[in-house]
Amino acid sequence: MIMVVAGIIGAMGLVCIISRRTLLGTLLGVQMLVLGASMTLVLAGASSGARVNGHVFGFLIALGGVGQLVAGYALAVRLFYLKDKNDIEELRSLKQ
Amino acid sequence: MIIAFLATATLAAVTVAAFVRDIRRATLALWIAGLGAGGIYLTIGAETLAIVQWVTSTLVAISFVFFAVMFGEYGSQKGFFDRKRALFYGLGLAIGVSFAGLIALGSGTIDAPMLEVPVSGNDLPALGKALTEDHLLSLEVLAFTLLMVLVGGGVLARPEPMDRGERKEELKP
């Protein structure tokens, strides 16, 4: 049953990504999604007997989440620098 | 019992983080969710991972506060889709619940003995050995990704040369 908790954390992250309008809000959702994925792998490792492997994957995903957060912050800084706002709709304008 | 309490607290925190409008409360809720997840790791014998999760969550929450203040979003009520776009809520919720359902169906049930803390639950040497021997490629990919993020972040957040020129002009007496 505890595995469902991990699934719901990921689900809430997805809801947050879809429903929020700013880049920071989206990053918040991505963090929840990463948390859910990390927890799923750790619990899957515990349940399948491959406990250490679950820990390793949880560790790697947690640090990968930090990497994407830094990239997201850099994008947010760029967007704020160019457009003076942080709306997710404005992200497309960085391509120009 | 403890794991059920931590799971409830974590679920409540992520629900608040997903639905509250204010980014300040959402950040606080995300931090609590991270702490709760670390507590769950602790109860299943993953002490190292629990510490990594607590440290990461705290740093993430601090950085969120910092950037929210910088972008003028801290305490702001904006940043959420309005009621006219209720489809987004429904769609997100449906996809999310399906995601959770798939995990629940795929994982089945975890036997209680599996969740008990083993004698070598926090076997740090085994963790380090697995990380550096069995999953060395994953570690290298992560290290390379973090390096690229560091370089790419610096490139993305650079000031424009034109702006620098303008700034110099502005600074001239």
Short mmCIF file of C-alpha atoms in Angstrom, two decimals:
data_model
loop_
_atom_site.label_atom_id
_atom_site.label_comp_id
_atom_site.label_asym_id
_atom_site.label_seq_id
_atom_site.Cartn_x
_atom_site.Cartn_y
_atom_site.Cartn_z
CA MET A 1 0.00 0.00 0.00
CA ILE A 2 2.92 2.33 0.68
CA MET A 3 3.76 2.12 -3.02
CA VAL A 4 0.51 3.94 -3.78
CA VAL A 5 1.80 6.87 -1.71
CA ALA A 6 4.75 7.16 -4.10
CA GLY A 7 2.35 7.00 -7.03
CA ILE A 8 0.13 9.72 -5.58
CA ILE A 9 3.16 11.97 -4.95
CA GLY A 10 4.05 11.59 -8.63
CA ALA A 11 0.41 12.17 -9.58
CA MET A 12 0.28 15.40 -7.59
CA GLY A 13 3.50 16.49 -9.27
CA LEU A 14 1.86 15.94 -12.64
CA VAL A 15 -1.21 17.93 -11.55
CA CYS A 16 1.07 20.73 -10.40
CA ILE A 17 2.99 20.77 -13.70
CA ILE A 18 -0.21 20.97 -15.73
CA SER A 19 -2.08 23.44 -13.57
CA ARG A 20 0.57 26.01 -12.71
CA ARG A 21 1.28 28.93 -14.98
CA THR A 22 4.73 30.06 -13.90
CA LEU A 23 8.07 28.38 -14.46
CA LEU A 24 8.74 28.14 -10.72
CA GLY A 25 5.38 26.42 -10.18
CA THR A 26 6.22 23.94 -12.94
CA LEU A 27 9.61 23.25 -11.37
CA LEU A 28 7.84 22.62 -8.06
CA GLY A 29 5.72 19.98 -9.79
CA VAL A 30 8.78 18.40 -11.39
CA GLN A 31 10.36 18.13 -7.94
CA MET A 32 7.31 16.26 -6.68
CA LEU A 33 7.43 13.97 -9.71
CA VAL A 34 11.11 13.25 -9.03
CA LEU A 35 10.30 12.57 -5.36
CA GLY A 36 7.58 10.10 -6.36
CA ALA A 37 9.84 8.35 -8.87
CA SER A 38 12.68 8.12 -6.37
CA MET A 39 10.40 6.69 -3.68
CA THR A 40 8.89 4.19 -6.13
CA LEU A 41 12.31 2.80 -6.99
CA VAL A 42 13.46 2.62 -3.35
CA LEU A 43 10.28 0.78 -2.33
CA ALA A 44 10.45 -1.48 -5.39
CA GLY A 45 14.03 -2.34 -4.39
CA ALA A 46 12.90 -3.11 -0.83
CA SER A 47 10.02 -5.27 -2.02
CA SER A 48 12.03 -7.24 -4.59
CA GLY A 49 15.00 -7.96 -2.36
CA ALA A 50 17.36 -5.71 -4.36
CA ARG A 51 17.49 -3.18 -1.55
CA VAL A 52 20.90 -1.68 -2.38
CA ASN A 53 20.04 -1.25 -6.05
CA GLY A 54 16.85 0.58 -5.09
CA HIS A 55 18.90 2.91 -2.88
CA VAL A 56 21.37 3.56 -5.69
CA PHE A 57 18.64 4.44 -8.17
CA GLY A 58 16.87 6.62 -5.61
CA PHE A 59 20.14 8.44 -4.98
CA LEU A 60 20.80 8.94 -8.70
CA ILE A 61 17.28 10.20 -9.38
CA ALA A 62 17.40 12.62 -6.42
CA LEU A 63 20.65 14.12 -7.73
CA GLY A 64 19.34 14.14 -11.31
CA GLY A 65 16.36 16.11 -9.98
CA VAL A 66 18.75 18.71 -8.58
CA GLY A 67 20.38 18.95 -12.02
CA GLN A 68 17.10 19.62 -13.78
CA LEU A 69 16.19 22.15 -11.10
CA VAL A 70 19.39 24.09 -11.78
CA ALA A 71 18.66 24.00 -15.52
CA GLY A 72 15.12 25.21 -14.83
CA TYR A 73 16.40 28.07 -12.69
CA ALA A 74 18.79 29.09 -15.47
CA LEU A 75 15.88 29.12 -17.94
CA ALA A 76 13.77 31.11 -15.48
CA VAL A 77 16.56 33.67 -15.00
CA ARG A 78 16.95 33.99 -18.78
CA LEU A 79 13.22 34.39 -19.27
CA PHE A 80 12.95 36.95 -16.49
CA TYR A 81 15.95 38.82 -17.87
CA LEU A 82 14.48 39.04 -21.37
CA LYS A 83 10.73 39.34 -20.70
CA ASP A 84 10.57 40.63 -17.13
CA LYS A 85 8.07 37.94 -16.24
CA ASN A 86 8.11 34.24 -15.66
CA ASP A 87 5.02 32.84 -17.35
CA ILE A 88 5.32 29.40 -18.88
CA GLU A 89 3.69 30.64 -22.10
CA GLU A 90 6.61 32.99 -22.61
CA LEU A 91 9.09 30.12 -22.62
CA ARG A 92 8.52 29.58 -26.33
CA SER A 93 9.82 33.07 -27.02
CA LEU A 94 13.34 31.96 -25.98
CA LYS A 95 13.58 30.10 -29.29
CA GLN A 96 13.50 33.33 -31.25
CA MET B 1 2.26 2.81 12.61
CA ILE B 2 5.04 5.37 12.16
CA ILE B 3 5.22 4.69 8.45
CA ALA B 4 1.44 5.24 8.15
CA PHE B 5 1.74 8.58 9.98
CA LEU B 6 4.64 9.67 7.75
CA ALA B 7 2.79 8.55 4.62
CA THR B 8 -0.30 10.54 5.64
CA ALA B 9 1.77 13.65 6.39
CA THR B 10 3.59 13.33 3.06
CA LEU B 11 0.35 12.87 1.15
CA ALA B 12 -1.23 15.88 2.86
CA ALA B 13 1.85 17.98 2.09
CA VAL B 14 1.97 17.07 -1.61
CA THR B 15 -1.76 17.73 -1.95
CA VAL B 16 -1.30 21.19 -0.45
CA ALA B 17 1.77 21.81 -2.64
CA ALA B 18 -0.17 20.83 -5.76
CA PHE B 19 -3.32 22.86 -5.12
CA VAL B 20 -2.39 25.90 -3.06
CA ARG B 21 -2.11 29.10 -5.09
CA ASP B 22 0.59 30.77 -3.04
CA ILE B 23 4.13 29.70 -4.03
CA ARG B 24 5.32 30.35 -0.46
CA ARG B 25 2.94 27.79 1.04
CA ALA B 26 3.59 25.41 -1.85
CA THR B 27 7.34 25.56 -1.18
CA LEU B 28 6.80 24.94 2.52
CA ALA B 29 4.53 21.99 1.71
CA LEU B 30 7.11 20.57 -0.72
CA TRP B 31 9.74 20.81 2.01
CA ILE B 32 7.47 18.95 4.45
CA ALA B 33 6.79 16.32 1.77
CA GLY B 34 10.55 15.86 1.33
CA LEU B 35 11.02 15.49 5.07
CA GLY B 36 8.17 12.96 5.18
CA ALA B 37 9.68 10.98 2.31
CA GLY B 38 13.02 10.99 4.15
CA GLY B 39 11.21 9.70 7.23
CA ILE B 40 9.70 6.87 5.18
CA TYR B 41 13.18 5.98 3.90
CA LEU B 42 14.39 5.97 7.50
CA THR B 43 11.70 3.53 8.58
CA ILE B 44 12.59 1.06 5.82
CA GLY B 45 16.30 1.16 6.65
CA ALA B 46 17.58 3.58 4.04
CA GLU B 47 19.31 6.00 6.39
CA THR B 48 21.81 7.32 3.86
CA LEU B 49 19.11 8.04 1.34
CA ALA B 50 16.99 9.66 4.06
CA ILE B 51 19.81 12.08 4.83
CA VAL B 52 20.34 12.79 1.12
CA GLN B 53 16.59 13.42 0.76
CA TRP B 54 16.43 15.77 3.76
CA VAL B 55 19.46 17.77 2.63
CA THR B 56 18.19 17.95 -0.96
CA SER B 57 14.67 18.96 0.09
CA THR B 58 15.95 21.68 2.38
CA LEU B 59 18.27 23.10 -0.28
CA VAL B 60 15.50 22.93 -2.89
CA ALA B 61 13.09 24.76 -0.56
CA ILE B 62 15.68 27.46 0.20
CA SER B 63 16.43 27.93 -3.49
CA PHE B 64 12.70 28.13 -4.28
CA VAL B 65 12.25 30.87 -1.70
CA PHE B 66 15.29 32.70 -3.06
CA PHE B 67 14.12 32.59 -6.68
CA ALA B 68 10.49 33.32 -5.79
CA VAL B 69 11.60 36.47 -4.00
CA MET B 70 13.82 37.37 -6.94
CA PHE B 71 11.01 36.96 -9.47
CA GLY B 72 8.46 38.72 -7.28
CA GLU B 73 6.32 35.60 -6.86
CA TYR B 74 6.87 35.07 -3.15
CA GLY B 75 3.52 35.42 -1.42
CA SER B 76 1.86 36.21 -4.72
CA GLN B 77 -1.51 34.61 -5.46
CA LYS B 78 -0.96 34.54 -9.21
CA GLY B 79 0.56 31.67 -11.11
CA PHE B 80 -2.36 29.28 -11.20
CA PHE B 81 -4.71 28.60 -14.08
CA ASP B 82 -8.08 30.20 -13.55
CA ARG B 83 -11.39 28.39 -13.30
CA LYS B 84 -12.04 28.73 -17.00
CA ARG B 85 -9.27 26.24 -17.56
CA ALA B 86 -10.71 23.64 -15.21
CA LEU B 87 -10.05 21.08 -17.93
CA PHE B 88 -6.37 21.28 -17.00
CA TYR B 89 -7.10 20.34 -13.42
CA GLY B 90 -9.30 17.46 -14.48
CA LEU B 91 -6.84 16.23 -17.09
CA GLY B 92 -3.89 16.46 -14.71
CA LEU B 93 -5.78 14.73 -11.96
CA ALA B 94 -6.97 11.96 -14.29
CA ILE B 95 -3.48 11.32 -15.66
CA GLY B 96 -2.03 11.46 -12.15
CA VAL B 97 -4.55 9.04 -10.66
CA SER B 98 -3.97 6.69 -13.60
CA PHE B 99 -0.24 6.92 -12.92
CA ALA B 100 -0.75 6.06 -9.25
CA GLY B 101 -3.17 3.27 -10.18
CA LEU B 102 -0.69 1.76 -12.63
CA ILE B 103 2.02 1.76 -9.97
CA ALA B 104 -0.39 0.21 -7.46
CA LEU B 105 -1.43 -2.49 -9.92
CA GLY B 106 2.09 -3.16 -11.11
CA SER B 107 3.68 -3.29 -7.70
CA GLY B 108 1.10 -5.44 -5.96
CA THR B 109 1.52 -5.60 -2.22
CA ILE B 110 4.76 -5.39 -0.30
CA ASP B 111 4.93 -7.97 2.43
CA ALA B 112 5.36 -6.53 5.91
CA PRO B 113 8.70 -8.33 6.50
CA MET B 114 10.06 -6.64 3.38
CA LEU B 115 9.53 -3.22 4.94
CA GLU B 116 11.23 -4.10 8.19
CA VAL B 117 14.64 -2.64 8.77
CA PRO B 118 17.23 -5.32 7.98
CA VAL B 119 20.39 -5.79 10.01
CA SER B 120 22.45 -4.35 7.15
CA GLY B 121 19.83 -1.77 6.25
CA ASN B 122 22.27 1.09 6.05
CA ASP B 123 25.08 -0.90 4.57
CA LEU B 124 27.11 2.05 3.37
CA PRO B 125 30.05 -0.01 2.03
CA ALA B 126 27.62 -2.10 -0.04
CA LEU B 127 25.97 1.07 -1.32
CA GLY B 128 29.30 2.62 -2.27
CA LYS B 129 30.44 -0.63 -3.89
CA ALA B 130 27.22 -0.87 -5.92
CA LEU B 131 27.52 2.77 -6.93
CA THR B 132 31.14 2.64 -8.03
CA GLU B 133 31.29 -0.88 -9.46
CA ASP B 134 27.88 -2.09 -10.62
CA HIS B 135 26.45 1.30 -11.59
CA LEU B 136 29.59 3.19 -12.53
CA LEU B 137 28.19 4.17 -15.94
CA SER B 138 25.07 5.65 -14.31
CA LEU B 139 27.29 7.61 -11.93
CA GLU B 140 29.41 8.90 -14.81
CA VAL B 141 26.31 9.89 -16.80
CA LEU B 142 24.99 11.75 -13.74
CA ALA B 143 28.32 13.49 -13.21
CA PHE B 144 28.50 14.51 -16.88
CA THR B 145 24.88 15.73 -16.78
CA LEU B 146 25.56 17.84 -13.71
CA LEU B 147 28.66 19.30 -15.39
CA MET B 148 26.64 20.13 -18.50
CA VAL B 149 23.92 21.69 -16.34
CA LEU B 150 26.53 23.81 -14.61
CA VAL B 151 28.03 25.03 -17.89
CA GLY B 152 24.65 25.34 -19.62
CA GLY B 153 23.16 27.23 -16.67
CA GLY B 154 25.99 29.74 -16.85
CA VAL B 155 25.51 30.16 -20.60
CA LEU B 156 21.73 30.51 -20.35
CA ALA B 157 21.78 33.03 -17.55
CA ARG B 158 24.48 35.22 -19.16
CA PRO B 159 23.83 38.91 -19.72
CA GLU B 160 23.64 40.09 -23.34
CA PRO B 161 26.77 41.90 -24.63
CA MET B 162 24.50 44.66 -25.91
CA ASP B 163 23.04 45.14 -22.44
CA ARG B 164 26.50 45.24 -20.95
CA GLY B 165 27.36 48.06 -23.39
CA GLU B 166 24.20 49.89 -22.43
CA ARG B 167 24.97 49.46 -18.77
CA LYS B 168 28.44 50.94 -19.30
CA GLU B 169 26.84 53.86 -21.11
CA GLU B 170 24.43 54.31 -18.21
CA LEU B 171 27.24 54.24 -15.69
CA LYS B 172 29.19 56.95 -17.51
CA PRO B 173 28.91 60.31 -15.72
#
